[in-house]
XYZ file of C-alpha atoms in Angstrom:
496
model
C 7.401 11.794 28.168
C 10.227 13.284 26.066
C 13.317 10.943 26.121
C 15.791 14.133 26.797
C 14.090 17.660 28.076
C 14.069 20.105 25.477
C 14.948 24.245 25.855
C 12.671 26.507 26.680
C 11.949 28.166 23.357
C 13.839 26.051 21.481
C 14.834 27.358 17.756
C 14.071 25.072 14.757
C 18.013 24.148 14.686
C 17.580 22.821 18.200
C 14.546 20.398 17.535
C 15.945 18.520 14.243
C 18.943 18.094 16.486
C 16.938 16.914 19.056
C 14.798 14.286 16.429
C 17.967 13.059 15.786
C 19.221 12.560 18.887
C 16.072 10.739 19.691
C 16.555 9.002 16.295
C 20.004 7.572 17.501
C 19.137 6.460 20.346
C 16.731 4.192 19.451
C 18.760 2.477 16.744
C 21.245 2.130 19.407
C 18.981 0.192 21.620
C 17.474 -1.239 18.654
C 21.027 -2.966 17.853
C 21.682 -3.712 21.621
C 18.930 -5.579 21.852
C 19.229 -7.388 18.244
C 22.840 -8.401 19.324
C 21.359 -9.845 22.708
C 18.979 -11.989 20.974
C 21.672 -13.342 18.410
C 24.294 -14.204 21.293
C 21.285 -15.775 23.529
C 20.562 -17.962 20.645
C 24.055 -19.212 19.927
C 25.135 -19.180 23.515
C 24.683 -23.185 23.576
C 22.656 -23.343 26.603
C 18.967 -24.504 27.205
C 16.747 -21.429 26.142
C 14.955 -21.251 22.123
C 14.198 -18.366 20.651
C 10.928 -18.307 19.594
C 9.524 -16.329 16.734
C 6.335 -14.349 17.104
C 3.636 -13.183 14.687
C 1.699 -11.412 16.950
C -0.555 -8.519 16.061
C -0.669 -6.808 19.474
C 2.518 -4.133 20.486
C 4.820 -7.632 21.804
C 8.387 -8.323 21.141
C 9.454 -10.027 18.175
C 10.932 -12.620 20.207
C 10.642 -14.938 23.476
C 13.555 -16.394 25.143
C 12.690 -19.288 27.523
C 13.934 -21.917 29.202
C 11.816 -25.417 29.438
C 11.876 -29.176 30.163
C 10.137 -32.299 29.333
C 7.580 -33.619 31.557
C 7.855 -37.215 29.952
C 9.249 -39.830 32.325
C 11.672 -40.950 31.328
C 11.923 -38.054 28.779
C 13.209 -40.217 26.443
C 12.348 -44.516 25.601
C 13.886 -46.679 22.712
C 10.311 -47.156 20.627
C 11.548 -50.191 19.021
C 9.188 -53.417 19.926
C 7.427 -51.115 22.189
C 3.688 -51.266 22.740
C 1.546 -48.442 22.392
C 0.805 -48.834 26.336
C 4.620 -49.069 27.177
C 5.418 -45.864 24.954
C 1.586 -43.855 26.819
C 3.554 -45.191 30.209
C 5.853 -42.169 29.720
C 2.830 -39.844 28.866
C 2.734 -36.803 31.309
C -1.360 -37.292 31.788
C -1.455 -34.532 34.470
C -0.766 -31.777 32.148
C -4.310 -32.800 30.695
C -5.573 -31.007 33.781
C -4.023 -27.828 31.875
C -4.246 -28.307 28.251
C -7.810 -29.681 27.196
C -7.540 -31.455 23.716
C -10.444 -31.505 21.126
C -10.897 -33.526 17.702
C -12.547 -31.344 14.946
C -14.068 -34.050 12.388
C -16.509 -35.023 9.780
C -18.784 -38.433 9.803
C -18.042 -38.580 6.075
C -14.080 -38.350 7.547
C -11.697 -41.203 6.430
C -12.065 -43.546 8.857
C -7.996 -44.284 8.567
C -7.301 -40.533 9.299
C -9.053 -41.146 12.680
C -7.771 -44.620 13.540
C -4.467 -43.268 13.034
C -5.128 -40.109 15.369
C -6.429 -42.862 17.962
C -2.947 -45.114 17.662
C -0.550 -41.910 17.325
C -1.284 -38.192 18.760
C -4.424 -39.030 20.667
C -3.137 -42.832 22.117
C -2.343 -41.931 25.245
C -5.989 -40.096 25.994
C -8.548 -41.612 27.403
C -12.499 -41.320 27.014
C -12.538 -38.647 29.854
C -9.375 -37.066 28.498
C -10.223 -36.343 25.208
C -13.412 -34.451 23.633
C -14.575 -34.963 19.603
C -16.560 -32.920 18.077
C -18.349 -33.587 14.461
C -22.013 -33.933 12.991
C -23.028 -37.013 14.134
C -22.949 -38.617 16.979
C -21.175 -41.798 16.926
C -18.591 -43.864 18.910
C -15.293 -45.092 18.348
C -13.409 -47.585 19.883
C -13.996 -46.210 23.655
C -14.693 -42.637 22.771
C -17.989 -41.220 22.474
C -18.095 -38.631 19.228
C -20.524 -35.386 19.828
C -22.881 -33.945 17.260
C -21.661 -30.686 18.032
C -24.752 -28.985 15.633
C -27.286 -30.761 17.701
C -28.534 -28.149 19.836
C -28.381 -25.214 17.329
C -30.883 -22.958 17.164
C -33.486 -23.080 15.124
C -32.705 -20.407 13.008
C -29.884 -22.467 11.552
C -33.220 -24.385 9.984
C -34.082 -21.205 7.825
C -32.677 -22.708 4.375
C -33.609 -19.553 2.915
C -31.154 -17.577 4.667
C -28.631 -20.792 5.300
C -29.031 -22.896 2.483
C -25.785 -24.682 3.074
C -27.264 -26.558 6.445
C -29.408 -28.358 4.021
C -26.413 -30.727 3.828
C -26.793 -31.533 7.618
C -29.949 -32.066 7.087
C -29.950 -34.355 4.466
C -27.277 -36.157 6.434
C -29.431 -36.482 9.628
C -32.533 -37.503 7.436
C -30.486 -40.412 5.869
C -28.858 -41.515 9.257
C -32.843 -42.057 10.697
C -34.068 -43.645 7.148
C -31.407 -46.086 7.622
C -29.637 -45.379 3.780
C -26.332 -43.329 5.640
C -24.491 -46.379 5.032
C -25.601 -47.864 1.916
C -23.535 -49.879 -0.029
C -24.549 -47.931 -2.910
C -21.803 -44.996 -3.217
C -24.048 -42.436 -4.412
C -26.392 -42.170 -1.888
C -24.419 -39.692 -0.067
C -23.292 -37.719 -3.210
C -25.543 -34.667 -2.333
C -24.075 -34.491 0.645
C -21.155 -32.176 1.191
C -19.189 -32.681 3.929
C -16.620 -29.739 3.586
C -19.899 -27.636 3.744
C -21.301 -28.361 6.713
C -17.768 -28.434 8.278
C -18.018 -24.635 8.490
C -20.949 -24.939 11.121
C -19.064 -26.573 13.802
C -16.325 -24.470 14.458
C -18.290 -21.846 17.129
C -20.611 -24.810 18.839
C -17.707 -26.907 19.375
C -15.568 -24.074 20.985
C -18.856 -23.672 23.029
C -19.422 -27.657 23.583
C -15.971 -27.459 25.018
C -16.284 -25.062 27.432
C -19.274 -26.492 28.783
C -18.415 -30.345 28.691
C -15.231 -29.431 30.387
C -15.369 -26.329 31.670
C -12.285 -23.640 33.441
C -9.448 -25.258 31.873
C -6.059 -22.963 30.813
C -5.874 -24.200 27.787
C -8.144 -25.567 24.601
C -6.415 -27.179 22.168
C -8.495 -27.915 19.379
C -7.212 -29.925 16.414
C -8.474 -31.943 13.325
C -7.832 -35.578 11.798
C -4.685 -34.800 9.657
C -3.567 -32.809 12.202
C -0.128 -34.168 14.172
C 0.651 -32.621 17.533
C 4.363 -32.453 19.369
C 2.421 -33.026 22.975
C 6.178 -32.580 24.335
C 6.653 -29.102 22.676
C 3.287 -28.159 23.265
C 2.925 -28.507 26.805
C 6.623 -26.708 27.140
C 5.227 -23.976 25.670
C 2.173 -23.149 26.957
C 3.090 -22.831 30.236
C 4.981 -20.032 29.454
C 1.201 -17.993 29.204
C -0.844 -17.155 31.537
C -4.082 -18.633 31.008
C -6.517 -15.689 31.915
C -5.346 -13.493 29.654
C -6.905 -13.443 26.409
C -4.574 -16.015 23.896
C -5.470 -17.006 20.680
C -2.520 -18.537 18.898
C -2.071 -20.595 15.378
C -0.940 -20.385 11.959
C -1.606 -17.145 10.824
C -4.500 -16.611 7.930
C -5.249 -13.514 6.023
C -8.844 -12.464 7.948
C -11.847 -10.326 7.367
C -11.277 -6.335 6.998
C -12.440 -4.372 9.515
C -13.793 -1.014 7.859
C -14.654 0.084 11.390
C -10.322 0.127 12.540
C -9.401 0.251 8.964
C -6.921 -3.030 9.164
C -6.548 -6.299 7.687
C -7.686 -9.102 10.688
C -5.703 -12.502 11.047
C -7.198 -16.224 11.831
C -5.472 -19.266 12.889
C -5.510 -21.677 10.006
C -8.033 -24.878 11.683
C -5.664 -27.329 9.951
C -1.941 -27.100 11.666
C -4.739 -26.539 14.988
C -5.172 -23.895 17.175
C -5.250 -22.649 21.449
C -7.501 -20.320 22.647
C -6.456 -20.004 26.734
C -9.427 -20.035 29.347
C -9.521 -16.229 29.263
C -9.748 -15.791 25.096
C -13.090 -18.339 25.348
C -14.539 -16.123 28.334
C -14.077 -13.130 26.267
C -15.618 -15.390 23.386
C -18.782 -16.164 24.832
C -19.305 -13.417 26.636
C -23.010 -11.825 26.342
C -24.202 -8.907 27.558
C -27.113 -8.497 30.160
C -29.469 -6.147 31.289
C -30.026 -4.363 34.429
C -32.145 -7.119 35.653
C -29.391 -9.732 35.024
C -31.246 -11.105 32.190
C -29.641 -11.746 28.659
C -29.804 -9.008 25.974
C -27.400 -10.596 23.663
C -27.669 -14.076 21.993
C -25.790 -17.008 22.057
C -22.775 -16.858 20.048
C -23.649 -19.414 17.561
C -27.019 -17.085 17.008
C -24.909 -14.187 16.858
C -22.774 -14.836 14.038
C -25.029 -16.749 12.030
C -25.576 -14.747 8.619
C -21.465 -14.737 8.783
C -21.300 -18.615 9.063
C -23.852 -18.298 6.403
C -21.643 -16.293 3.850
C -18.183 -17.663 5.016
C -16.813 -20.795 3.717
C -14.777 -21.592 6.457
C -15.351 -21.586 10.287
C -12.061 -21.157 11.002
C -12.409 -17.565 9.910
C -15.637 -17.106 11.936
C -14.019 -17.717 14.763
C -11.168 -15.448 14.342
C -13.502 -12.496 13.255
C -16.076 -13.462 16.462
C -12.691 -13.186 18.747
C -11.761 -9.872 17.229
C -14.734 -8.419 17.555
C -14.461 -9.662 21.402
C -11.133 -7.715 21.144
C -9.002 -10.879 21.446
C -5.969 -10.673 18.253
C -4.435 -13.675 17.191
C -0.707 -14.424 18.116
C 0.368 -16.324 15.067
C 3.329 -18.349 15.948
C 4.837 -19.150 12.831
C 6.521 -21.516 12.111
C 5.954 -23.642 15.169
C 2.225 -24.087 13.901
C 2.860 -25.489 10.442
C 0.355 -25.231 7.564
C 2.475 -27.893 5.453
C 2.773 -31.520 5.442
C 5.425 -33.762 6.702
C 6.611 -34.229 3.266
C 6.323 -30.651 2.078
C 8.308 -29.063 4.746
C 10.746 -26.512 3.477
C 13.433 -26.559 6.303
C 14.921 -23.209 5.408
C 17.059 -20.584 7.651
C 13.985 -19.504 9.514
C 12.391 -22.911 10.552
C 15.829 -24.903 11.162
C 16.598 -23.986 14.927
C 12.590 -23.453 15.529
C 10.845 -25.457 17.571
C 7.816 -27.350 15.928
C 4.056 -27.358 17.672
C 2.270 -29.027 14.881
C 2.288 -30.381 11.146
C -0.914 -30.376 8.662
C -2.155 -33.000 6.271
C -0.085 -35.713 7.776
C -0.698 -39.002 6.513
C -1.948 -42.028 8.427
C 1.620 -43.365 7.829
C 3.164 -40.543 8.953
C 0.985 -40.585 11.472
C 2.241 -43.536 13.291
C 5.537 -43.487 12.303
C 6.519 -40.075 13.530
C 4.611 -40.682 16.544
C 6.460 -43.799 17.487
C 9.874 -41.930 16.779
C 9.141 -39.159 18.340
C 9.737 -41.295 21.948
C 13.317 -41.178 21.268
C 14.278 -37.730 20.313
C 13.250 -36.192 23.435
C 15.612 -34.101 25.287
C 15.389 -32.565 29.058
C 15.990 -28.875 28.197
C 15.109 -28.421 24.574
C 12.803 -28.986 22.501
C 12.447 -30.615 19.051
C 13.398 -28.370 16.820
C 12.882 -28.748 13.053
C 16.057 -30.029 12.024
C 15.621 -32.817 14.600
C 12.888 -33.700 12.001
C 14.461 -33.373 9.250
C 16.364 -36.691 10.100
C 13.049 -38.644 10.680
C 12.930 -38.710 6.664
C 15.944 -37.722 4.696
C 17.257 -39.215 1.070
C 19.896 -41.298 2.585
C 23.880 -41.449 2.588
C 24.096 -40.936 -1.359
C 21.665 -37.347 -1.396
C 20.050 -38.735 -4.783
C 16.473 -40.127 -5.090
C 15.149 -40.950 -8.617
C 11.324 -40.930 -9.318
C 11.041 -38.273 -6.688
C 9.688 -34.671 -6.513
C 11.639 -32.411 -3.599
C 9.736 -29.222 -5.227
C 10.153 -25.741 -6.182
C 10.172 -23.788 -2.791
C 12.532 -20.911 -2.635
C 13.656 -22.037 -6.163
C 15.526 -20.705 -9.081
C 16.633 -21.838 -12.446
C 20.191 -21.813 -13.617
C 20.761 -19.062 -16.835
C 20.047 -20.268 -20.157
C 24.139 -19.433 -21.118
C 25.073 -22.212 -18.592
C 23.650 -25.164 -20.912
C 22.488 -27.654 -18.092
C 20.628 -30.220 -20.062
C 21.202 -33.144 -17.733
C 20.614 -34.237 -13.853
C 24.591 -35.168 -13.685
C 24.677 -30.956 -15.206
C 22.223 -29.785 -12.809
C 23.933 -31.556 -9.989
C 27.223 -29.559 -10.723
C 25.633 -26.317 -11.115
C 24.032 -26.617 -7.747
C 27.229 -27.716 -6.385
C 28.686 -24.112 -7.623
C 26.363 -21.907 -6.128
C 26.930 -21.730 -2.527
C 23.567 -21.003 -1.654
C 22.414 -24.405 -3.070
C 21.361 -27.524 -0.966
C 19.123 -29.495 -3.075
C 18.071 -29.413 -6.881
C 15.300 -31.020 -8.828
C 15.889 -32.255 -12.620
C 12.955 -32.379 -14.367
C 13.964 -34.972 -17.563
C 12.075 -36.631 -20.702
C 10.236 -34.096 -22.615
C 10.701 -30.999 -19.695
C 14.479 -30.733 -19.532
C 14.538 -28.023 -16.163
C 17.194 -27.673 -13.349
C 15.464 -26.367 -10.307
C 17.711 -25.569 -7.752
C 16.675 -24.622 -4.162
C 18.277 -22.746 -1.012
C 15.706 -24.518 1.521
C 15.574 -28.205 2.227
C 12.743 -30.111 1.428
C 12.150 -33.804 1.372
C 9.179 -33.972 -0.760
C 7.268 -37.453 -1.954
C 7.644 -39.699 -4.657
C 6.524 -38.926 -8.088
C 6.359 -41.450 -11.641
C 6.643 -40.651 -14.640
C 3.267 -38.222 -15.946
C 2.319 -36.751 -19.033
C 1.537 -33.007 -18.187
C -0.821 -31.431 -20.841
C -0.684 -28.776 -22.651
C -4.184 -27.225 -21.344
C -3.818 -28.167 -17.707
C -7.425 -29.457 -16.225
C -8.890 -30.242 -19.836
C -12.398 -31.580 -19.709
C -13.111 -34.586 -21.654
C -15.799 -32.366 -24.071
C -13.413 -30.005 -24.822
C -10.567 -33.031 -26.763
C -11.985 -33.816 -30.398
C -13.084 -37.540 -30.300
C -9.914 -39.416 -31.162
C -7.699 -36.821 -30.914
C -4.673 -37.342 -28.340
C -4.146 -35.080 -25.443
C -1.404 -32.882 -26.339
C 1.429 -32.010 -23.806
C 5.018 -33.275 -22.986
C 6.096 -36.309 -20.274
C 7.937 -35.048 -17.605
C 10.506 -37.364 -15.164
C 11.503 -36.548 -11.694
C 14.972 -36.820 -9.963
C 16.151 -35.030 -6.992
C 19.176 -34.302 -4.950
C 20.937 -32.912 -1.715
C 23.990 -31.511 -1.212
C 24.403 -33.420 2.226
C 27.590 -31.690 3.748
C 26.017 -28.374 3.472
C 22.617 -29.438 5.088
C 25.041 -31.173 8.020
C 27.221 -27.998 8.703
């Protein structure tokens, strides 16, 4: 339908004016509706906007209005035990969000024992589903070999080579030499490989061990979840429509649609909602009722095959099921704690989910955590930037706060010092944190997002980064220059 009625036999005159009109209008609306969005946010009540990376026709932005389910929403964690802090747990949302552990039996064992005393604490052995590939048990949980029942075409080493390392891992858990003392027994066996092959079977297992809830959400061992957060924001979806949501991924190209696909990144996790794993497994039958399609581990096999990672599988076999991703960036994060950079579009954001968090971290954050809870918002990023910060003075030595969203000051400006790169940064408005990089190196990096970062000695950086041994003449020294590391924050601009 035309958006105003045109003449009959309208001249060419009369249609550009027309295209224009039409072209006004919808920059009008466009602005009216960008102003809206700006004032909601500032308006200092209860709703978040929240930023969408969504690959269907859906606005760029949600506006809601949620509350805690914790009770009491927020405890004082200090001297607390882990059952007093789980006391406050809302367990009745597990009846809508259905959380599964993605991990390896060649795993850290301190990655998982941190999971178990942090994000997963308050779940119990019927709350809580892990998948990996072996079966094995810890503490009270029972740990599923999610490749146990594939077929047997996974078997076919000429066509799947890379299941040889299940294999091999399967053969040495019945021989009794899985657990040798001797640390090379398990060399030829490569966990990261075989990782690939449980993505699909453990969607699957899910479904089937626990079958018709809204919402999956399916994590892995470095993986730290914002239960609060998440359970705000997922019941904002309905859960029989198709929803796949993560941290967006650059995909498989479809040459059939001619377009670039998207997967959620398995690390910061991922959701698929009751109706996205319907659509999933969904095979096709004949006329008689009986099964014309296989499985879906079957199905994609020659892909898992190829692939290196099963987190693309998945969001290629849900494409092809015509389910997109929603990637909700930056709510699912693909950095770690310490690598955060807390710039102008993750500040007032609320956060889902952080990737390769530390055991430390692990524990730490979750016990914290407890008492930043608030009724009617959420935590938002720069809540979190105050559960590690550099401290009243802004100045850490031995420390590395990065490069992100970096530049360097011009050569003309002589900074040859931390004290010089301090007062540059200080200068340029846009500045909140600099990095000197001293001893041999002698580089002001200066940044306009926040980042913590971790700490960093004193190295020797060579010349001819990732020199093999064969390649430096016997006796000869490793050429390159040593590098120091010093950082900074310009604290009354981050507090504004």
């Amino acid at each position: 339908m035309a958006l105003l009625p045109r003449p009959p036999e309208p001249s060419r005159v009369s249609r550009l004016l027309n295209k224009r009109l039409i072209r006004t209008a919808i920059a009008v609306l466009s602005f009216i509706l960008t102003v809206y969005l700006v004032l909601a946010s500032r308006d200092g009540g209860v709703a978040v906007v929240l930023p969408l990376l969504g690959y269907r026709e859906t606005p760029e932005a949600y506006h809601f209005s949620t509350t805690s389910s914790f009770q009491p929403v927020s405890i004082n964690p200090t001297g607390k035990t882990k059952e007093e802090l789980c006391a406050t747990f809302p367990k009745h949302l597990l009846n809508y969000v259905q959380p599964v552990l993605k991990m390896g039996h060649s795993e850290g064992r301190a990655k998982i024992e941190a999971q178990l005393d942090s994000v997963l604490a308050c779940f119990g052995k019927d709350d809580l589903l892990i998948m990996s590939d072996l079966d094995d048990t810890i503490r009270e949980h029972k740990i599923v070999d999610a490749l146990a029942d594939l077929p047997q075409s996974y078997y076919n080493l000429r066509k799947n080579r890379d299941f040889k390392n299940y294999m091999w891992q399967r053969q040495m858990r019945d021989n009794g030499t899985l657990h040798s003392e001797d640390p090379t027994a398990t060399k030829p066996i490569d966990g990261w490989v075989i990782d690939k092959y449980k993505f699909l079977p453990m969607v699957e297992r899910a479904w089937i061990t626990k079958p018709d809830k809204p919402f999956y959400f399916f994590l892995e061992a470095d993986t730290y979840v914002f239960w609060d957060n998440v359970f705000r924001f997922l019941q904002t979806f309905d859960p029989d429509v198709p929803v796949y949501m993560g941290s967006p991924s650059p995909g498989q190209y479809d040459k059939t649609r001619d377009i670039k696909t998207w997967f959620a990144n398995g690390g910061p996790g991922f959701v698929l909602s009751r109706g996205a794993i319907k659509a999933l497994l969904h095979r096709e039958s004949g006329s008689n009722g009986q099964y014309i399609e296989p499985p879906i581990a079957e199905k994609w096999l020659s892909l898992v095959s190829e692939e290196c990672c099963g987190d693309s599988v998945v969001g290629w076999a849900l494409w092809n099921a015509n389910v997109e991703l929603q990637g909700y960036w930056p709510m699912f994060n693909p950095h770690p704690l310490h690598g955060i950079p807390f710039s102008d579009l993750y500040w007032c954001q609320p956060v889902l989910t952080l990737h390769k968090t530390t055991p430390k971290d692990m524990v730490e954050l979750w016990r914290w955590e407890f008492g930043q809870r608030t009724l009617h918002r959420p935590l938002l990023y720069s809540d979190l930037w105050h559960f590690r910060h550099p401290g009243e003075l802004g100045v850490l030595e031995n420390w590395d706060n990065g490069d992100w969203d970096s530049w360097i000051p011009p050569s003309e400006a002589k900074v040859d010092s931390f004290k010089s790169c301090e007062q540059f940064c200080r200068k340029e408005d846009r500045c909140v944190q600099w990095n000197w990089r001293g001893g041999n190196d002698k580089t002001c990096i200066l940044m306009q997002s926040i980042r913590y970062g971790q700490a960093r000695e004193r190295e020797m950086i060579p010349e001819k980064r990732g020199a093999k041994p064969e390649e430096i003449l016997a006796g000869e020294k490793p050429k390159g220059k040593w590098v120091d590391y010093n950082s900074g924050w310009v604290g009354e601009r981050i507090n504004k």
